[in-house]
Amino acid sequence: MTIKEIAEKAEVSVGTVDRVLHNRGDVSKKTREKVLRIVQEGNYEPNLFARQLVLNKAFTIASLLPKHRKDDYWAYPEQGIRQSVEEVKSFGIRNQSFLFEEENEQDFEKVAKKVLQSRPDGLLLAPVIYEKARWLAAQCEQERIPLVLIDSDLPGSSKLASIGQNAYQSGKLAAKLLHFSGSNPDICVTNITHRNENNDVFKQRKKGFLSYFEEHSIPVQIKEVNLKVEDGNFKKQLGKLAVALQEGDAVFVPDSKIHWLAGEVHAQGKSGKIRMVGYDLIEKNKYYLQTNTIDFLINQKPELQGYLGIQSLYKFIVLKQQVQERVFIPIEIVTKENLEFIS
Amino acid sequence: MTIKEIAEKAEVSVGTVDRVLHNRGDVSKKTREKVLRIVQEGNYEPNLFARQLVLNKAFTIASLLPKHRKDDYWAYPEQGIRQSVEEVKSFGIRNQSFLFEEENEQDFEKVAKKVLQSRPDGLLLAPVIYEKARWLAAQCEQERIPLVLIDSDLPGSSKLASIGQNAYQSGKLAAKLLHFSGSNPDICVTNITHRNENNDVFKQRKKGFLSYFEEHSIPVQIKEVNLKVEDGNFKKQLGKLAVALQEGDAVFVPDSKIHWLAGEVHAQGKSGKIRMVGYDLIEKNKYYLQTNTIDFLINQKPELQGYLGIQSLYKFIVLKQQVQERVFIPIEIVTKENLEFIS
DNA sequence: TTGTATGCGTTATCAT
DNA sequence: ATGATAACGCATACAA
């Protein structure tokens, strides 16, 4: 069924049908209803080839991520974004990448303003700076720019879709893995953060981790250690912590920065003696997985997040399809054994 | 660059350009060469949307899977197929589903012939009957029907893409999970199959499982038990096996049929005492995960496989894009804790 | 041997 | 409030 056929059946012109289909007013209630009925009955599906042909328009999707170097976590979403854009570029999708300094609110705000100035047709955002991200989300809503979040969600803010792992559940799984490993009942949760980091994802992971032991009434002694990478005595504290760890102890680092601690543990010849679970397949972590220092890494599949983010925007902007509002990325467990094979 | 632009540059009409591009003769050598040169230089790419629009042709993708009932494993790929087709149907993609009896070679052959007769524009195949699947793949190559495999690969046969989990690696991961769980050094590998089942995927899983202990020189006692669902004394044997299992023993079932054994273990009040690892999130398995009988299920994400299979074919047939030849599905670990959340 | 004209289905502009 | 029409890029029937 085509628009023309609908028009004939409804005894109106294609122009009117189009106005009805796109809700752009100037149609009497009566004809509107008549057209809609016929559309329903004939379950009309627009021909996307024709639409694409006539629109023949370029859409720009802006992406706003933290600045990153080669092996940084944030290099991976970027990779997925590029691949996805490559796939949909024949539909007129272009990408403009904006980067901000990860823990710098001012910089985020500055770059966010640039993003808005560029008037993109869609925005892919990693909302790691919550306050400001909320503000940006509000701006997007006002300007009717479809917004897709990756990495973490922004509950309460309006968005097209939000793509990421369930942090709480991943923490729970980490707990199960450590518990199953028959480690000592002394478990150390180590937060290795940057100075200004105040990330909800880490909190959720920790919460999930603790909840596992609570829900199963497992008597464990949990010690929490907070380390900030920029602190003057960071390295020293790290060394101390590693010294304190005994054979059979277990450590959970709810972050990709586990390699710092793993480095110390490895240096002290304790690889394989301490159970360690952390996050993310960055090169340094992979290395300590291979040396048996880290037992499990939880993969957030950041490339996939970038990839799916662009896909969502493409489906919405170009195909005008509904998209899933919450997309959960598989919680993939990586061990020394299946590593080669996942990355 | 468009045909019109080429025509202008070459000082001929679009008709002539078209004749050159499609080799339909009636063009002087001279103009032919001139046009071709311009096409080369401007590296002209035809606009697929315009082409599709004028050709106005629908593509049919056939899918050939084992017959299935509601909660069968094979119902899940079908689901993903449907969703994917839904998404691309406005691009003229149609799906015709063919089903065969899972262990019946004759039936497979019969249905496969029907598939070929229908002359589809693409084929999505679950090659569970290797010999015959090989034959079908060869036919597809001959008839130039793009072929995508899901579930398992068909090494050596030519195909557009192959989508599935790395069975060997998943077995290895299962081994690590059981080993980490501090189970007894007595481990039972239980093959629960159908009468004629001779599946390479199971073998690979088992091989990966065993390799873990070998590679790490872990001294374990591995007992292998073979049970066939159709055997008269299947239930009895199952019961015996469950009786023999002691607290702290571990069982690996390289298949979705783990629920049979889990049922017995549960019935004998041994839930939580035996470590059990198996495959696939079918309802029965989920139930025994929730009752603490099964510890880990490895999710093959069958819906995703179906979904990606159709996507691959769509990208190739409609968009003429290159597609990844081997797509690996994440080896997702499911526990009681994260179950709700994955399905 | 070559050029012209028409249509595919949709969108958007302009006239009525 | 509604209709007529041009345009997107390509394929092709038909005219020259």
XYZ file of C-alpha atoms (C1' of nucleotides) in Angstrom:
718
model
C 0.000 0.000 0.000
C 1.284 3.432 -0.988
C 0.370 6.974 -0.141
C -1.163 7.336 -3.544
C -3.438 4.382 -2.985
C -4.451 5.738 0.374
C -5.212 9.070 -1.245
C -7.423 7.455 -3.860
C -9.345 5.413 -1.343
C -9.861 8.423 0.880
C -10.703 10.614 -2.080
C -8.148 13.191 -1.117
C -4.746 14.137 -2.476
C -1.390 12.706 -1.479
C -0.589 16.019 0.101
C -3.401 15.618 2.569
C -2.410 12.069 3.361
C 1.096 13.240 4.019
C -0.135 15.945 6.328
C -2.102 13.398 8.286
C 0.749 10.940 8.492
C 3.153 13.558 9.731
C 0.761 15.411 11.955
C 1.423 18.710 10.392
C -2.039 20.086 10.812
C -4.287 21.925 8.428
C -6.505 18.896 8.006
C -10.131 18.723 9.008
C -10.966 16.256 11.695
C -13.199 14.377 9.332
C -10.684 13.724 6.572
C -8.017 13.083 9.144
C -10.012 10.284 10.660
C -10.945 8.866 7.314
C -7.331 8.748 6.206
C -6.163 7.255 9.457
C -8.775 4.529 9.201
C -7.600 3.551 5.753
C -3.986 3.645 6.878
C -4.841 1.329 9.743
C -6.870 -1.078 7.694
C -4.340 -1.393 4.949
C -1.569 -1.400 7.530
C 0.454 0.954 5.497
C 4.246 0.878 5.801
C 6.198 3.715 4.265
C 8.714 2.760 1.634
C 11.997 3.680 3.191
C 13.841 3.731 -0.096
C 11.595 6.446 -1.391
C 11.807 8.372 1.812
C 15.562 8.183 1.939
C 15.787 9.198 -1.682
C 13.742 12.317 -1.321
C 15.170 13.367 2.005
C 18.678 12.819 0.769
C 19.727 14.806 3.717
C 22.734 14.558 5.958
C 22.162 14.060 9.652
C 24.857 14.929 12.101
C 25.181 12.989 15.295
C 27.372 14.597 17.887
C 29.134 12.406 20.413
C 30.346 13.796 23.695
C 32.829 11.611 25.568
C 35.742 12.069 27.942
C 39.084 12.736 26.321
C 41.109 9.599 25.930
C 44.449 8.252 24.877
C 45.150 5.029 23.110
C 44.391 2.420 25.756
C 41.951 4.428 27.797
C 38.578 2.979 28.469
C 36.953 5.722 26.481
C 38.828 4.855 23.344
C 36.640 1.788 22.994
C 33.205 3.387 22.688
C 34.734 5.724 20.137
C 35.754 2.690 18.122
C 32.240 1.280 18.148
C 30.873 4.657 17.153
C 33.165 4.803 14.163
C 32.204 1.340 13.010
C 28.523 2.034 13.324
C 28.773 5.342 11.511
C 30.638 3.581 8.739
C 27.710 1.231 8.353
C 25.008 3.862 8.207
C 26.814 6.606 6.377
C 24.963 5.793 3.178
C 21.876 6.930 5.022
C 23.429 10.324 5.411
C 24.623 9.875 8.969
C 27.695 11.878 9.917
C 29.399 12.007 13.265
C 31.087 14.859 15.002
C 33.089 13.944 18.044
C 33.450 16.275 21.033
C 35.748 15.510 23.946
C 35.979 16.887 27.452
C 38.392 16.410 30.313
C 36.997 13.618 32.391
C 36.873 15.298 35.771
C 36.606 18.883 34.752
C 33.140 20.327 35.136
C 34.040 23.623 33.572
C 35.475 21.954 30.531
C 32.418 19.762 30.186
C 30.167 22.761 30.268
C 32.279 24.570 27.718
C 32.304 21.663 25.299
C 28.622 20.937 25.879
C 27.828 24.449 24.788
C 29.806 23.918 21.628
C 27.806 20.771 21.009
C 24.554 22.672 21.297
C 25.838 25.408 19.038
C 26.560 22.850 16.341
C 22.846 22.039 16.364
C 23.221 18.293 15.847
C 20.379 16.018 14.774
C 21.204 13.686 17.627
C 23.532 13.408 20.580
C 25.382 10.454 22.048
C 26.479 11.286 25.556
C 28.522 9.645 28.291
C 27.032 11.394 31.305
C 29.923 10.885 33.684
C 29.515 14.353 35.153
C 26.010 14.033 36.460
C 24.998 17.549 37.329
C 26.102 19.040 34.076
C 24.860 16.104 32.074
C 21.421 16.654 33.564
C 21.533 20.205 32.418
C 22.587 19.149 28.933
C 19.814 16.569 28.786
C 17.325 19.277 29.644
C 18.705 21.454 26.872
C 18.375 18.583 24.420
C 14.776 18.083 25.414
C 14.077 21.744 24.843
C 15.781 21.806 21.481
C 14.237 18.464 20.561
C 17.569 16.826 19.999
C 17.262 13.077 20.495
C 19.666 12.013 23.215
C 21.215 8.608 23.788
C 23.250 7.851 26.876
C 25.976 5.271 27.127
C 27.922 3.907 30.079
C 25.552 5.138 32.727
C 22.003 6.282 32.960
C 20.625 9.615 34.069
C 17.487 8.634 35.934
C 14.799 11.239 35.750
C 16.190 12.993 32.729
C 14.340 12.569 29.488
C 16.181 10.697 26.761
C 15.623 8.540 23.737
C 17.600 5.603 25.036
C 20.118 4.636 27.614
C 22.646 1.913 26.974
C 24.790 0.305 29.599
C 25.366 -2.478 31.994
C 23.382 -2.952 35.147
C 26.076 -1.935 37.555
C 24.316 -3.311 40.607
C 23.965 -6.751 39.043
C 27.539 -6.810 37.887
C 28.668 -6.161 41.444
C 26.512 -9.004 42.630
C 28.031 -11.312 40.077
C 31.513 -10.265 41.143
C 30.592 -11.174 44.687
C 29.354 -14.570 43.634
C 32.549 -15.248 41.752
C 34.697 -14.355 44.744
C 32.506 -16.232 47.142
C 32.535 -19.306 44.951
C 36.262 -19.166 44.772
C 36.344 -20.191 48.402
C 38.340 -17.187 49.427
C 38.934 -16.183 53.014
C 36.052 -14.439 54.676
C 38.172 -11.288 54.597
C 37.257 -9.332 51.548
C 38.687 -6.012 50.570
C 36.761 -3.582 48.436
C 39.200 -1.110 47.000
C 38.052 2.114 45.442
C 40.717 3.558 43.231
C 39.452 6.852 41.962
C 40.545 10.191 40.673
C 40.436 13.208 42.857
C 37.041 14.531 41.938
C 35.412 11.318 40.968
C 31.977 10.813 42.332
C 30.522 8.188 40.116
C 27.201 6.505 40.614
C 28.266 3.455 38.630
C 30.963 2.579 41.152
C 28.535 3.032 43.967
C 26.028 0.737 42.335
C 28.653 -1.927 41.775
C 29.688 -1.770 45.387
C 26.116 -1.878 46.535
C 25.426 -4.948 44.422
C 28.580 -6.555 45.687
C 27.630 -6.112 49.306
C 24.033 -7.123 48.729
C 25.112 -10.582 47.628
C 26.584 -11.381 51.011
C 23.701 -9.806 52.835
C 21.013 -11.608 50.910
C 22.694 -14.949 51.406
C 23.604 -14.177 55.010
C 27.205 -14.993 54.325
C 29.420 -13.905 57.193
C 32.258 -11.958 55.669
C 34.512 -9.247 56.902
C 34.522 -6.487 54.361
C 37.165 -3.819 54.489
C 36.882 -0.773 52.299
C 39.925 1.146 51.130
C 39.824 4.451 49.284
C 42.768 5.494 47.148
C 43.067 8.520 44.922
C 45.445 8.265 42.001
C 46.551 11.873 42.291
C 47.368 11.688 45.984
C 51.018 12.150 46.752
C 51.235 8.926 48.687
C 49.075 6.900 46.321
C 51.821 4.484 45.388
C 52.882 4.029 48.964
C 49.357 3.259 50.127
C 48.969 0.866 47.265
C 52.117 -0.984 48.326
C 50.956 -1.142 51.916
C 47.630 -2.577 50.898
C 49.281 -5.230 48.769
C 51.586 -6.185 51.636
C 48.626 -6.593 53.949
C 46.889 -9.030 51.621
C 47.282 -12.651 52.662
C 47.025 -15.786 50.612
C 43.373 -16.582 50.007
C 42.224 -13.017 50.532
C 39.940 -11.500 47.991
C 39.804 -8.039 46.466
C 37.088 -6.364 44.497
C 37.909 -3.191 42.616
C 34.732 -1.740 41.125
C 36.625 -0.025 38.355
C 39.037 -0.399 35.477
C 41.810 0.921 37.690
C 42.354 -2.492 39.225
C 45.625 -2.739 37.296
C 47.255 -0.390 39.782
C 46.711 -2.791 42.617
C 47.371 -5.812 40.434
C 50.741 -4.303 39.556
C 51.716 -4.182 43.218
C 50.413 -7.645 43.934
C 52.327 -8.984 40.977
C 55.485 -7.153 41.976
C 55.293 -8.729 45.407
C 55.110 -12.179 43.877
C 51.575 -12.742 45.041
C 50.027 -13.417 41.645
C 47.538 -16.235 41.896
C 47.421 -16.090 45.681
C 45.007 -13.227 46.009
C 41.612 -13.448 44.354
C 41.014 -10.348 42.316
C 37.970 -9.188 40.402
C 37.714 -5.933 38.496
C 36.371 -4.314 35.390
C 37.219 -3.599 31.795
C 39.486 -5.088 29.173
C 42.054 -2.348 28.878
C 45.539 -3.528 27.990
C 46.973 -3.225 31.484
C 44.184 -5.247 32.975
C 44.524 -7.871 30.300
C 48.166 -8.175 31.147
C 47.467 -8.953 34.782
C 44.765 -11.362 33.765
C 47.322 -13.237 31.741
C 49.822 -13.317 34.569
C 47.198 -14.898 36.807
C 47.116 -11.849 39.018
C 43.558 -10.865 38.216
C 41.092 -13.751 38.186
C 38.040 -12.219 36.561
C 37.387 -9.074 34.632
C 33.871 -7.948 33.926
C 33.586 -6.668 30.412
C 31.267 -3.750 29.803
C 31.718 -4.084 26.062
C 32.288 -0.383 25.543
C 32.634 -0.730 21.773
C 29.233 -2.356 21.691
C 27.804 0.504 23.693
C 29.115 3.010 21.186
C 27.915 0.884 18.316
C 24.421 0.441 19.684
C 24.220 4.095 20.620
C 24.689 5.187 17.040
C 22.331 2.458 15.866
C 19.613 3.726 18.167
C 19.983 7.250 16.902
C 20.011 6.053 13.302
C 16.866 4.023 13.798
C 15.117 6.940 15.369
C 16.318 9.766 13.176
C 16.359 8.080 9.798
C 13.950 5.200 10.047
C 11.653 6.916 12.515
C 11.395 3.647 14.358
C 10.684 3.227 18.027
C 13.783 2.268 19.938
C 14.225 0.395 23.177
C 14.582 2.889 25.985
C 16.857 0.808 28.153
C 19.395 -1.480 26.538
C 21.318 -3.755 28.843
C 24.755 -4.848 27.821
C 25.641 -8.450 28.703
C 27.703 -8.842 31.849
C 30.519 -10.776 30.284
C 33.015 -12.581 32.464
C 36.534 -12.643 31.145
C 39.176 -15.008 32.386
C 42.667 -15.783 31.263
C 41.202 -18.636 29.287
C 38.693 -16.842 27.141
C 40.519 -13.557 26.868
C 42.167 -13.955 23.492
C 38.910 -14.618 22.158
C 36.764 -11.861 23.340
C 38.855 -8.928 22.317
C 28.300 11.621 -8.089
C 25.153 10.706 -10.012
C 24.430 9.273 -13.415
C 23.297 12.683 -14.528
C 26.595 14.266 -13.584
C 28.493 11.552 -15.367
C 26.382 12.167 -18.457
C 27.113 15.867 -18.394
C 30.844 15.376 -18.020
C 30.920 12.822 -20.805
C 28.674 14.963 -22.962
C 26.256 12.127 -23.514
C 22.807 11.329 -22.145
C 21.938 9.395 -19.021
C 20.613 6.635 -21.239
C 24.043 6.075 -22.704
C 25.685 6.119 -19.321
C 23.228 3.541 -18.148
C 23.956 1.326 -21.135
C 27.625 1.479 -20.346
C 27.183 0.765 -16.679
C 24.984 -2.240 -17.329
C 26.838 -3.533 -20.366
C 23.821 -3.609 -22.538
C 25.592 -2.810 -25.786
C 24.661 -0.329 -28.478
C 27.427 2.031 -27.407
C 30.396 3.014 -29.526
C 33.726 1.975 -28.168
C 34.807 5.558 -27.907
C 31.952 6.857 -25.787
C 32.031 3.679 -23.751
C 35.610 4.279 -22.757
C 35.038 7.929 -22.081
C 32.143 7.167 -19.768
C 34.025 4.427 -17.989
C 36.944 6.743 -17.362
C 34.724 9.345 -15.756
C 32.989 6.705 -13.693
C 36.366 5.491 -12.450
C 37.734 8.922 -11.702
C 34.700 10.089 -9.819
C 34.446 6.673 -8.215
C 30.772 6.601 -8.782
C 28.608 4.610 -6.402
C 25.039 4.008 -7.424
C 22.442 5.263 -4.987
C 20.948 2.077 -3.638
C 17.775 3.739 -2.538
C 17.016 5.057 -5.975
C 17.840 1.726 -7.506
C 15.665 -0.205 -5.097
C 12.868 2.236 -5.555
C 12.708 1.784 -9.280
C 13.294 -1.968 -9.198
C 10.670 -2.192 -6.502
C 11.611 -5.750 -5.687
C 11.067 -7.653 -2.467
C 13.754 -9.919 -1.085
C 12.871 -13.184 0.525
C 15.062 -14.635 3.205
C 14.413 -18.265 3.983
C 15.240 -19.570 7.429
C 15.772 -23.258 8.058
C 15.684 -24.318 11.694
C 14.715 -27.364 13.713
C 11.052 -27.680 14.570
C 10.288 -26.375 18.010
C 7.599 -25.974 20.597
C 7.091 -23.101 22.931
C 10.008 -23.364 25.336
C 12.386 -25.221 23.040
C 15.773 -23.767 22.475
C 14.978 -23.208 18.828
C 12.030 -21.012 19.594
C 14.460 -18.289 20.636
C 16.366 -17.776 17.386
C 13.012 -17.653 15.658
C 12.023 -14.826 17.953
C 15.128 -12.842 17.067
C 14.498 -13.467 13.399
C 11.012 -12.099 13.665
C 12.153 -8.995 15.442
C 14.860 -8.311 12.932
C 12.574 -8.870 9.966
C 10.118 -6.492 11.540
C 12.810 -3.841 11.590
C 13.887 -4.202 7.972
C 10.634 -5.114 6.317
C 10.149 -1.638 4.928
C 13.301 -2.314 2.955
C 11.477 -5.088 1.189
C 12.780 -7.960 3.293
C 10.409 -10.880 3.750
C 11.041 -14.045 5.681
C 9.864 -17.531 4.968
C 10.403 -20.009 7.747
C 11.129 -23.676 7.060
C 11.308 -26.251 9.833
C 12.725 -29.751 9.967
C 12.679 -32.507 12.545
C 15.824 -32.066 14.567
C 17.322 -35.519 14.212
C 15.814 -36.623 10.973
C 18.201 -36.503 8.036
C 15.560 -37.436 5.520
C 13.275 -34.719 6.686
C 16.068 -32.187 6.582
C 16.847 -33.092 3.024
C 13.226 -32.891 2.028
C 12.731 -29.475 3.556
C 16.079 -28.238 2.240
C 14.929 -29.055 -1.258
C 11.790 -27.073 -0.691
C 13.928 -24.166 0.431
C 15.948 -24.311 -2.773
C 12.811 -24.544 -4.856
C 11.534 -21.363 -3.295
C 14.600 -19.628 -4.732
C 15.193 -17.303 -1.800
C 17.432 -14.264 -1.980
C 19.202 -15.401 1.157
C 19.234 -18.302 3.588
C 19.616 -18.415 7.340
C 20.556 -21.935 8.395
C 21.126 -23.800 11.640
C 23.435 -26.540 10.375
C 22.777 -29.073 13.094
C 22.825 -31.966 10.632
C 26.330 -31.556 9.325
C 26.469 -33.802 6.299
C 23.301 -32.538 4.779
C 24.016 -28.967 5.762
C 27.291 -29.188 3.879
C 25.420 -30.315 0.846
C 22.953 -27.475 1.195
C 25.769 -24.963 1.591
C 27.286 -26.223 -1.626
C 23.956 -25.808 -3.390
C 23.704 -22.272 -2.102
C 27.141 -21.476 -3.410
C 26.178 -22.814 -6.798
C 22.947 -20.911 -6.934
C 24.645 -17.819 -5.489
C 22.313 -17.667 -2.553
C 24.016 -15.871 0.325
C 24.106 -18.179 3.320
C 24.351 -17.270 6.986
C 24.835 -19.909 9.654
C 23.746 -19.622 13.241
C 24.404 -21.796 16.283
C 27.330 -23.676 14.820
C 29.790 -23.231 12.030
C 30.414 -25.421 9.005
C 34.163 -25.220 8.602
C 35.248 -25.560 5.026
C 31.897 -24.710 3.544
C 31.545 -21.371 1.860
C 29.185 -18.920 3.492
C 28.541 -15.248 3.900
C 28.739 -15.310 7.667
C 28.643 -17.596 10.609
C 27.252 -16.510 13.945
C 27.654 -18.375 17.175
C 29.494 -18.906 20.380
C 32.933 -20.399 20.591
C 31.932 -23.722 22.053
C 35.441 -24.715 23.064
C 35.955 -21.532 25.047
C 32.606 -21.814 26.741
C 33.576 -25.290 27.947
C 36.801 -23.913 29.308
C 34.966 -21.208 31.169
C 32.586 -23.776 32.621
C 35.593 -25.700 33.870
C 37.048 -22.637 35.519
C 33.788 -21.879 37.241
C 33.546 -25.386 38.655
C 37.187 -25.482 39.619
C 36.939 -22.140 41.326
C 33.946 -23.315 43.237
C 36.282 -25.548 45.201
C 34.366 -28.663 44.341
C 35.607 -32.169 44.986
C 38.174 -33.420 42.524
C 35.505 -35.798 41.245
C 33.820 -34.203 38.303
C 31.089 -35.746 36.240
C 30.538 -34.779 32.648
C 27.067 -35.832 31.678
C 26.001 -36.019 28.086
C 22.271 -36.011 27.803
C 21.428 -36.407 24.162
C 18.805 -37.643 21.811
C 19.170 -40.939 20.108
C 20.828 -39.849 16.913
C 22.518 -36.763 18.158
C 26.073 -36.375 17.044
C 26.747 -32.750 17.546
C 30.071 -31.056 17.121
C 29.140 -28.227 19.457
C 28.806 -30.601 22.405
C 32.108 -32.192 21.563
C 33.820 -28.835 21.444
C 32.372 -27.823 24.774
C 33.573 -31.041 26.338
C 36.973 -30.663 24.770
C 37.313 -27.134 26.098
C 36.157 -28.292 29.498
C 38.764 -31.013 29.723
C 41.508 -28.819 28.317
C 41.208 -26.458 31.243
C 42.267 -29.110 33.710
C 44.975 -30.413 31.440
C 46.500 -27.037 30.734
C 46.625 -26.156 34.395
C 47.706 -29.657 35.410
C 44.872 -29.871 37.854
C 44.438 -33.397 39.132
C 40.788 -34.243 38.760
C 38.878 -37.436 38.330
C 36.538 -37.004 35.425
C 33.724 -39.439 34.895
C 31.700 -39.309 31.726
C 28.118 -40.490 31.606
C 26.060 -40.840 28.447
C 22.307 -40.769 28.641
C 19.829 -40.805 25.821
C 16.459 -39.233 26.441
C 14.619 -41.815 24.370
C 16.109 -44.818 26.109
C 13.638 -46.879 28.058
C 15.605 -46.667 31.250
C 16.590 -43.026 30.869
C 14.763 -41.894 33.962
C 16.139 -44.742 36.011
C 19.701 -44.041 34.982
C 19.177 -40.396 35.733
C 17.990 -41.252 39.218
C 20.968 -43.517 39.811
C 23.367 -40.850 38.744
C 21.796 -38.321 41.050
C 21.973 -40.766 43.934
C 25.664 -41.318 43.311
C 26.465 -37.638 43.490
C 27.944 -36.589 46.813
C 28.015 -33.218 48.487
C 30.691 -31.097 46.844
C 30.695 -33.068 43.604
C 30.494 -31.184 40.372
C 28.584 -31.860 37.178
C 28.981 -30.349 33.758
C 26.249 -30.909 31.202
C 27.350 -29.493 27.860
C 23.785 -28.940 26.754
C 20.451 -27.342 27.504
C 19.165 -30.700 28.735
C 20.738 -30.177 32.144
C 17.253 -29.673 33.565
C 16.656 -33.407 33.432
C 19.454 -34.082 35.853
C 18.720 -30.984 37.879
C 15.193 -32.268 38.318
C 16.464 -35.458 39.900
C 18.998 -33.663 42.060
C 16.303 -31.321 43.268
C 13.886 -34.152 43.926
C 16.479 -35.859 46.091
C 16.898 -32.735 48.180
C 20.418 -32.129 46.995
C 19.890 -28.656 45.607
C 22.860 -26.472 46.449
C 25.028 -29.413 47.421
C 26.110 -30.422 43.959
C 27.819 -27.885 41.726
C 26.088 -27.815 38.362
C 26.914 -25.962 35.189
C 24.984 -26.184 31.942
C 23.696 -24.217 29.011
C 20.775 -22.145 27.837
C 18.071 -20.099 29.454
C 15.077 -22.241 28.709
C 12.323 -22.083 31.287
C 13.111 -25.400 32.934
C 16.736 -24.495 33.382
C 15.826 -21.121 34.776
C 13.639 -22.835 37.317
C 16.482 -24.953 38.622
C 18.750 -21.963 38.677
C 16.269 -20.231 40.925
C 15.996 -23.212 43.243
C 19.768 -23.168 43.680
C 20.108 -26.511 41.956
C 22.022 -25.242 38.959
C 24.825 -22.813 39.792
C 25.704 -21.383 36.403
C 24.064 -21.387 33.025
C 25.941 -20.283 29.967
C 23.739 -18.188 27.738
C 24.187 -18.545 24.007
C 21.815 -15.670 23.359
C 19.916 -17.513 20.675
C 17.583 -14.585 19.956
C 20.595 -12.440 19.300
C 21.916 -15.029 16.899
C 18.703 -14.996 14.920
C 18.591 -11.229 15.015
C 22.156 -10.784 13.823
C 21.684 -13.448 11.159
C 18.918 -11.495 9.499
C 20.866 -8.280 9.926
C 23.841 -9.758 8.116
C 21.710 -10.877 5.227
C 19.963 -7.527 5.051
C 23.248 -5.656 5.008
C 24.582 -7.834 2.269
C 21.519 -8.187 0.092
C 20.035 -4.741 0.380
C 22.908 -2.477 1.304
C 25.558 -4.490 -0.528
C 27.808 -4.024 2.451
C 30.613 -6.314 3.468
C 29.712 -8.278 6.554
C 31.830 -9.854 9.252
C 32.394 -13.486 8.387
C 32.628 -14.770 11.916
C 30.537 -13.194 14.628
C 31.151 -14.394 18.148
C 28.345 -14.208 20.615
C 29.358 -13.234 24.155
C 29.737 -16.129 26.557
C 27.354 -14.845 29.160
C 27.306 -16.356 32.618
C 23.918 -16.494 34.245
C 23.412 -17.051 37.935
C 20.397 -16.935 40.149
C 21.363 -13.379 40.955
C 21.427 -11.875 37.505
C 18.795 -14.050 35.898
C 15.798 -11.780 36.159
C 17.753 -9.287 34.455
C 19.068 -10.989 31.447
C 15.933 -12.486 30.022
C 24.074 4.419 -31.920
C 22.053 7.874 -28.957
C 18.651 10.894 -26.484
C 14.133 11.740 -24.196
C 10.541 10.849 -21.242
C 8.231 8.461 -17.695
C 7.665 6.323 -13.250
C 9.047 4.233 -8.741
C 6.986 6.418 -3.402
C 7.779 10.066 -0.560
C 8.339 14.807 0.908
C 7.762 19.669 0.630
C 6.503 23.918 -1.601
C 3.344 26.726 -3.622
C -0.973 27.874 -5.284
C -5.886 27.809 -4.634
C -8.148 23.177 4.375
C -6.720 20.972 0.225
C -4.621 19.888 -4.320
C -1.115 20.027 -7.801
C 3.508 19.457 -8.701
C 8.531 19.249 -8.590
C 12.369 16.725 -6.985
C 15.396 12.832 -5.225
C 18.631 9.022 -8.586
C 17.971 5.282 -11.300
C 16.155 2.117 -14.956
C 14.028 1.539 -19.223
C 10.731 1.889 -23.095
C 10.485 4.298 -26.997
C 11.604 7.836 -30.285
C 14.945 9.644 -33.301
